DNA sequence: TATGCACCCTGTAGCAACTACAGGGTCAAG
DNA sequence: CTTGACCCTGTAGTTGCTACAGGGTGCATA
């Protein structure tokens, strides 16, 4: 199939497919007479894998590792589990950060009295004492 | 004060200070005889403002808007509130995404039987039916 | 006096993971 | 024969920095 077909089959941008090829995540496909890329089902499967892993928030480097591991069917699954667990820990860290942020920000907004900037508590919180007058 | 002093006073990288100047977030300071930047308290206050806003997750464009608003002390605080509220909504969106992701990923990891890759459920979930054998 | 060290300067390239052109070729339909 | 939908390569832009390379300044010490 041509690049447009494979891209839309995986809800991927055409440029992104070419980008994955360029960075070695997708092997270079055969070319037809017009020099158009000609992908097979193996490419489609690999691209689907990449997309799913990306949707789960894995980095491209992690995807690369997962793809390598997936190719070695006899190997222990432990390495796969390690990558996924590391990723989960990272997500938990981000969640905690974001939740703390949300708390601070919503407290700030809740305090807003809708007056002028001069006594805006949001600005006041951001500005160090004495700034701007 | 020189750049190093201001940077350490605000827990900012020296390069970041120069970067903020370059993109117009900090006004260019005076220079001394050796062409070193010479910052005043107004610069320090402005940089503190920027850092606090960044710590709250505002983008540099939002910080720029907030700084503009903060300078206009008579203006209504509503515009400030709008920026902060938009940011809060964005954080909530990210939180929801991340929580959904976390759920999927932890379910995946919980299912792992620690066998070989051939019957690894993580790989199986990522790979489309029939890939890799 | 030399020299070592901490500090400063400019300018450019790199990171992640794409996205968006510019400038061109190919192919089938009307 | 031209219009439109595709495809190609290659480069530059995005966000918010960070990391050099290659140089200058200023003070203390041997």
Tab-separated table of C-alpha atoms (C1' of nucleotides) in Angstrom:
chain	number	residue	atom	x	y	z
A	1	UNK	CA	0.000	0.000	0.000
A	2	UNK	CA	1.056	3.630	-0.416
A	3	UNK	CA	1.967	5.915	2.442
A	4	UNK	CA	-1.379	7.724	2.528
A	5	UNK	CA	-3.298	4.500	2.940
A	6	UNK	CA	-1.095	3.246	5.740
A	7	UNK	CA	-1.137	6.613	7.459
A	8	UNK	CA	-4.918	6.827	7.504
A	9	UNK	CA	-5.226	3.166	8.539
A	10	UNK	CA	-3.262	4.014	11.685
A	11	UNK	CA	-4.519	7.588	12.184
A	12	UNK	CA	-0.981	8.799	11.613
A	13	UNK	CA	0.271	11.818	9.779
A	14	UNK	CA	2.078	11.040	6.521
A	15	UNK	CA	5.003	13.149	7.642
A	16	UNK	CA	5.144	11.188	10.868
A	17	UNK	CA	5.429	7.910	8.948
A	18	UNK	CA	8.344	9.309	6.962
A	19	UNK	CA	9.817	10.594	10.215
A	20	UNK	CA	9.637	7.127	11.788
A	21	UNK	CA	11.417	5.743	8.773
A	22	UNK	CA	14.083	8.417	8.987
A	23	UNK	CA	14.869	7.690	12.621
A	24	UNK	CA	14.936	3.953	11.954
A	25	UNK	CA	11.758	2.960	13.741
A	26	UNK	CA	10.213	1.734	10.506
A	27	UNK	CA	12.404	-0.122	7.995
A	28	UNK	CA	12.653	1.562	4.588
A	29	UNK	CA	9.963	0.066	2.376
A	30	UNK	CA	10.307	-0.950	-1.269
A	31	UNK	CA	9.678	1.707	-3.920
A	32	UNK	CA	7.442	1.434	-6.963
A	33	UNK	CA	8.229	2.701	-10.471
A	34	UNK	CA	7.348	6.275	-9.485
A	35	UNK	CA	9.600	6.089	-6.430
A	36	UNK	CA	6.564	5.966	-4.135
A	37	UNK	CA	6.957	4.000	-0.917
A	38	UNK	CA	5.281	0.613	-1.064
A	39	UNK	CA	4.429	-0.786	2.365
A	40	UNK	CA	3.473	-4.341	3.257
A	41	UNK	CA	1.484	-5.781	6.132
A	42	UNK	CA	4.605	-6.094	8.243
A	43	UNK	CA	5.063	-2.340	8.051
A	44	UNK	CA	1.435	-1.788	8.928
A	45	UNK	CA	1.709	-4.079	11.955
A	46	UNK	CA	4.871	-2.360	13.121
A	47	UNK	CA	3.373	1.083	12.721
A	48	UNK	CA	0.267	0.007	14.639
A	49	UNK	CA	2.497	-1.223	17.434
A	50	UNK	CA	4.323	2.074	17.520
A	51	UNK	CA	1.105	4.064	17.594
A	52	UNK	CA	-0.396	2.057	20.416
A	53	UNK	CA	2.734	2.340	22.478
A	54	UNK	CA	2.883	6.081	21.781
A	55	UNK	CA	-0.763	6.418	22.784
A	56	UNK	CA	0.180	4.804	26.077
A	57	UNK	CA	2.764	7.530	26.503
A	58	UNK	CA	5.944	5.531	25.847
A	59	UNK	CA	8.804	7.581	24.439
A	60	UNK	CA	10.189	6.708	21.028
A	61	UNK	CA	13.259	5.231	22.692
A	62	UNK	CA	11.062	3.004	24.819
A	63	UNK	CA	9.082	2.028	21.732
A	64	UNK	CA	12.323	1.075	20.047
A	65	UNK	CA	13.242	-1.147	22.978
A	66	UNK	CA	9.792	-2.702	23.069
A	67	UNK	CA	9.974	-3.447	19.359
A	68	UNK	CA	13.364	-5.103	19.779
A	69	UNK	CA	12.028	-7.177	22.643
A	70	UNK	CA	8.893	-8.121	20.742
A	71	UNK	CA	11.043	-9.523	17.947
A	72	UNK	CA	12.802	-11.900	20.295
A	73	UNK	CA	9.914	-14.187	21.123
A	74	UNK	CA	11.872	-16.622	23.286
A	75	UNK	CA	13.247	-14.003	25.653
A	76	UNK	CA	11.838	-13.457	29.111
A	77	UNK	CA	9.081	-10.944	29.444
A	78	UNK	CA	10.811	-9.336	32.429
A	79	UNK	CA	12.547	-6.658	30.370
A	80	UNK	CA	9.216	-5.636	28.868
A	81	UNK	CA	7.717	-5.453	32.312
A	82	UNK	CA	10.626	-3.318	33.501
A	83	UNK	CA	10.106	-0.749	30.753
A	84	UNK	CA	6.390	-0.597	31.389
A	85	UNK	CA	6.853	-0.302	35.138
A	86	UNK	CA	9.386	2.484	34.768
A	87	UNK	CA	6.929	4.269	32.558
A	88	UNK	CA	4.151	3.816	35.097
A	89	UNK	CA	6.356	5.286	37.808
A	90	UNK	CA	7.058	8.263	35.578
A	91	UNK	CA	3.346	8.774	35.016
A	92	UNK	CA	2.721	8.663	38.741
A	93	UNK	CA	5.351	11.314	39.267
A	94	UNK	CA	3.769	13.532	36.648
A	95	UNK	CA	0.330	13.000	38.129
A	96	UNK	CA	1.523	14.044	41.573
A	97	UNK	CA	3.189	17.159	40.142
A	98	UNK	CA	0.137	18.099	38.174
A	99	UNK	CA	-2.191	17.568	41.103
A	100	UNK	CA	-0.081	19.790	43.340
A	101	UNK	CA	-0.061	22.419	40.629
A	102	UNK	CA	-3.792	22.192	40.228
A	103	UNK	CA	-4.296	22.707	43.937
A	104	UNK	CA	-2.198	25.846	44.031
A	105	UNK	CA	-3.712	27.302	40.917
A	106	UNK	CA	-7.327	26.693	41.824
A	107	UNK	CA	-6.791	28.202	45.269
A	108	UNK	CA	-5.356	31.244	43.540
A	109	UNK	CA	-8.286	31.586	41.167
A	110	UNK	CA	-10.835	30.985	43.902
A	111	UNK	CA	-9.427	33.946	45.785
A	112	UNK	CA	-9.861	36.351	42.870
A	113	UNK	CA	-12.166	39.239	43.738
A	114	UNK	CA	-12.522	40.501	40.149
A	115	UNK	CA	-11.295	43.969	41.051
A	116	UNK	CA	-8.487	45.827	39.306
A	117	UNK	CA	-5.028	44.478	38.661
A	118	UNK	CA	-3.715	46.663	41.489
A	119	UNK	CA	-5.287	44.372	44.055
A	120	UNK	CA	-5.488	41.183	42.020
A	121	UNK	CA	-4.424	38.318	44.224
A	122	UNK	CA	-3.165	36.287	41.309
A	123	UNK	CA	-0.753	39.018	40.283
A	124	UNK	CA	0.083	39.628	43.910
A	125	UNK	CA	1.028	36.002	44.419
A	126	UNK	CA	3.279	36.026	41.389
A	127	UNK	CA	4.912	39.377	42.001
A	128	UNK	CA	7.460	39.720	44.770
A	129	UNK	CA	6.605	42.270	47.472
A	130	UNK	CA	6.810	45.810	46.153
A	131	UNK	CA	6.958	45.019	42.438
A	132	UNK	CA	5.245	47.351	40.027
A	133	UNK	CA	4.257	50.455	41.918
B	1	UNK	CA	24.101	42.985	40.200
B	2	UNK	CA	25.755	40.632	37.716
B	3	UNK	CA	23.967	37.812	35.958
B	4	UNK	CA	25.290	35.066	38.216
B	5	UNK	CA	24.000	36.763	41.326
B	6	UNK	CA	20.551	37.321	39.905
B	7	UNK	CA	20.415	33.804	38.536
B	8	UNK	CA	21.236	32.197	41.868
B	9	UNK	CA	18.859	34.552	43.704
B	10	UNK	CA	16.004	33.170	41.617
B	11	UNK	CA	17.287	29.598	41.236
B	12	UNK	CA	17.583	30.199	37.524
B	13	UNK	CA	20.220	29.066	35.095
B	14	UNK	CA	22.426	31.860	33.748
B	15	UNK	CA	21.707	30.711	30.234
B	16	UNK	CA	18.014	30.890	30.945
B	17	UNK	CA	18.300	34.507	32.056
B	18	UNK	CA	20.047	35.363	28.808
B	19	UNK	CA	17.404	33.393	26.965
B	20	UNK	CA	14.613	35.392	28.611
B	21	UNK	CA	16.356	38.571	27.545
B	22	UNK	CA	16.738	37.287	24.014
B	23	UNK	CA	13.031	36.501	23.637
B	24	UNK	CA	12.083	39.849	25.128
B	25	UNK	CA	10.733	38.646	28.451
B	26	UNK	CA	13.403	40.551	30.339
B	27	UNK	CA	14.432	44.026	29.112
B	28	UNK	CA	18.106	44.336	28.137
B	29	UNK	CA	20.010	45.569	31.189
B	30	UNK	CA	22.754	48.175	31.266
B	31	UNK	CA	26.328	47.005	30.694
B	32	UNK	CA	29.370	47.799	32.779
B	33	UNK	CA	32.840	48.653	31.511
B	34	UNK	CA	33.620	45.003	30.829
B	35	UNK	CA	30.363	44.582	28.870
B	36	UNK	CA	28.905	42.506	31.707
B	37	UNK	CA	25.146	42.770	32.226
B	38	UNK	CA	24.231	44.945	35.185
B	39	UNK	CA	20.772	44.179	36.580
B	40	UNK	CA	18.686	46.268	38.955
B	41	UNK	CA	15.953	45.372	41.408
B	42	UNK	CA	13.297	45.824	38.725
B	43	UNK	CA	14.953	43.067	36.728
B	44	UNK	CA	15.122	40.863	39.770
B	45	UNK	CA	11.436	41.409	40.512
B	46	UNK	CA	10.472	40.677	36.939
B	47	UNK	CA	12.535	37.511	36.833
B	48	UNK	CA	11.004	36.338	40.124
B	49	UNK	CA	7.563	36.881	38.642
B	50	UNK	CA	8.494	34.869	35.582
B	51	UNK	CA	9.884	32.013	37.654
B	52	UNK	CA	6.831	31.780	39.884
B	53	UNK	CA	4.492	31.788	36.926
B	54	UNK	CA	6.614	29.125	35.201
B	55	UNK	CA	6.585	27.029	38.361
B	56	UNK	CA	2.803	27.194	38.220
B	57	UNK	CA	3.010	25.760	34.727
B	58	UNK	CA	2.165	28.863	32.694
B	59	UNK	CA	3.711	28.922	29.225
B	60	UNK	CA	6.114	31.710	28.330
B	61	UNK	CA	3.411	33.307	26.180
B	62	UNK	CA	1.042	33.303	29.128
B	63	UNK	CA	3.774	34.754	31.325
B	64	UNK	CA	4.246	37.494	28.776
B	65	UNK	CA	0.538	38.320	28.906
B	66	UNK	CA	0.499	38.234	32.686
B	67	UNK	CA	3.460	40.604	32.818
B	68	UNK	CA	1.730	43.005	30.450
B	69	UNK	CA	-1.400	42.884	32.572
B	70	UNK	CA	0.525	43.334	35.798
B	71	UNK	CA	2.018	46.545	34.418
B	72	UNK	CA	-1.407	48.065	33.855
B	73	UNK	CA	-2.494	48.448	37.472
B	74	UNK	CA	-5.840	50.145	36.748
B	75	UNK	CA	-7.142	47.484	34.403
B	76	UNK	CA	-9.708	44.914	35.475
B	77	UNK	CA	-8.401	41.701	36.901
B	78	UNK	CA	-10.754	39.692	34.658
B	79	UNK	CA	-8.155	39.140	31.933
B	80	UNK	CA	-5.745	37.738	34.498
B	81	UNK	CA	-8.448	35.457	35.788
B	82	UNK	CA	-9.208	34.301	32.239
B	83	UNK	CA	-5.595	33.287	31.602
B	84	UNK	CA	-5.365	31.466	34.905
B	85	UNK	CA	-8.687	29.718	34.373
B	86	UNK	CA	-7.710	28.614	30.870
B	87	UNK	CA	-4.528	27.221	32.329
B	88	UNK	CA	-6.450	25.397	35.039
B	89	UNK	CA	-8.721	23.848	32.419
B	90	UNK	CA	-5.675	22.719	30.494
B	91	UNK	CA	-4.225	21.124	33.610
B	92	UNK	CA	-7.502	19.318	34.239
B	93	UNK	CA	-7.439	17.980	30.708
B	94	UNK	CA	-3.900	16.713	31.163
B	95	UNK	CA	-4.776	15.172	34.503
B	96	UNK	CA	-7.699	13.276	32.996
B	97	UNK	CA	-5.520	12.041	30.121
B	98	UNK	CA	-2.787	10.953	32.457
B	99	UNK	CA	-5.182	9.187	34.799
B	100	UNK	CA	-6.748	7.260	31.926
B	101	UNK	CA	-3.274	6.334	30.734
B	102	UNK	CA	-2.279	5.212	34.185
B	103	UNK	CA	-5.316	2.972	34.421
B	104	UNK	CA	-4.603	1.255	31.119
B	105	UNK	CA	-0.938	0.820	31.817
B	106	UNK	CA	-1.293	-0.537	35.327
B	107	UNK	CA	-3.904	-3.031	34.182
B	108	UNK	CA	-1.462	-4.154	31.510
B	109	UNK	CA	1.388	-4.575	33.965
B	110	UNK	CA	-0.809	-6.311	36.501
B	111	UNK	CA	-1.676	-8.939	33.921
B	112	UNK	CA	1.954	-9.785	33.206
B	113	UNK	CA	2.730	-13.453	33.926
B	114	UNK	CA	6.525	-13.047	33.663
B	115	UNK	CA	6.787	-15.746	30.998
B	116	UNK	CA	8.486	-15.326	27.633
B	117	UNK	CA	7.856	-12.542	25.184
B	118	UNK	CA	5.859	-14.972	23.029
B	119	UNK	CA	2.993	-14.887	25.491
B	120	UNK	CA	3.656	-11.522	27.114
B	121	UNK	CA	0.391	-9.721	27.504
B	122	UNK	CA	1.994	-6.308	27.278
B	123	UNK	CA	3.478	-7.077	23.879
B	124	UNK	CA	0.264	-8.770	22.875
B	125	UNK	CA	-1.752	-5.691	23.682
B	126	UNK	CA	0.538	-3.490	21.656
B	127	UNK	CA	0.928	-5.776	18.680
B	128	UNK	CA	-1.967	-6.178	16.265
B	129	UNK	CA	-3.305	-9.727	15.888
B	130	UNK	CA	-0.840	-11.949	14.061
B	131	UNK	CA	2.207	-9.694	14.286
B	132	UNK	CA	5.604	-11.240	14.703
B	133	UNK	CA	5.206	-14.969	14.284
C	1	DT	C1'	55.250	38.655	36.623
C	2	DA	C1'	52.914	34.792	35.478
C	3	DT	C1'	49.224	31.989	35.961
C	4	DG	C1'	45.257	29.973	37.631
C	5	DC	C1'	40.560	30.425	38.540
C	6	DA	C1'	35.879	32.093	38.643
C	7	DC	C1'	33.182	34.671	36.256
C	8	DC	C1'	31.369	36.952	32.033
C	9	DC	C1'	30.494	37.428	26.640
C	10	DT	C1'	28.413	35.852	21.791
C	11	DG	C1'	26.620	32.552	18.872
C	12	DT	C1'	25.205	28.143	17.492
C	13	DA	C1'	23.574	23.438	17.971
C	14	DG	C1'	21.017	20.077	20.463
C	15	DC	C1'	16.863	17.811	23.000
C	16	DA	C1'	11.438	15.299	21.882
C	17	DA	C1'	8.430	14.278	18.620
C	18	DC	C1'	6.794	15.849	15.457
C	19	DT	C1'	4.636	19.602	11.913
C	20	DA	C1'	4.794	22.684	8.093
C	21	DC	C1'	6.300	24.270	4.315
C	22	DA	C1'	8.963	24.964	-0.416
C	23	DG	C1'	9.597	23.240	-4.615
C	24	DG	C1'	9.007	19.613	-7.364
C	25	DG	C1'	7.253	14.850	-9.753
C	26	DT	C1'	3.230	11.306	-11.098
C	27	DC	C1'	-1.062	9.802	-12.566
C	28	DA	C1'	-5.932	9.306	-13.735
C	29	DA	C1'	-10.197	11.815	-14.960
C	30	DG	C1'	-12.706	15.295	-17.469
D	1	DC	C1'	-4.370	19.732	-21.599
D	2	DT	C1'	-5.241	20.895	-17.346
D	3	DT	C1'	-6.966	20.082	-12.772
D	4	DG	C1'	-6.593	17.703	-8.587
D	5	DA	C1'	-5.077	14.253	-5.521
D	6	DC	C1'	-1.464	12.067	-4.467
D	7	DC	C1'	3.679	11.333	-3.794
D	8	DC	C1'	8.927	12.885	-3.276
D	9	DT	C1'	13.157	15.340	-0.746
D	10	DG	C1'	14.923	18.499	2.322
D	11	DT	C1'	14.854	22.103	5.568
D	12	DA	C1'	13.055	24.992	9.173
D	13	DG	C1'	9.877	25.705	12.861
D	14	DT	C1'	7.651	24.477	17.488
D	15	DT	C1'	8.613	24.841	23.413
D	16	DG	C1'	11.751	26.021	26.886
D	17	DC	C1'	15.476	25.648	27.657
D	18	DT	C1'	20.619	23.444	27.956
D	19	DA	C1'	25.300	22.711	26.371
D	20	DC	C1'	28.980	23.752	24.238
D	21	DA	C1'	32.914	26.374	21.487
D	22	DG	C1'	35.816	29.933	21.627
D	23	DG	C1'	36.869	33.919	23.649
D	24	DG	C1'	37.445	38.121	27.294
D	25	DT	C1'	37.848	40.104	32.415
D	26	DG	C1'	39.426	40.593	36.988
D	27	DC	C1'	41.393	39.204	41.237
D	28	DA	C1'	44.475	36.439	44.182
D	29	DT	C1'	48.378	33.799	44.694
D	30	DA	C1'	53.265	31.682	43.813
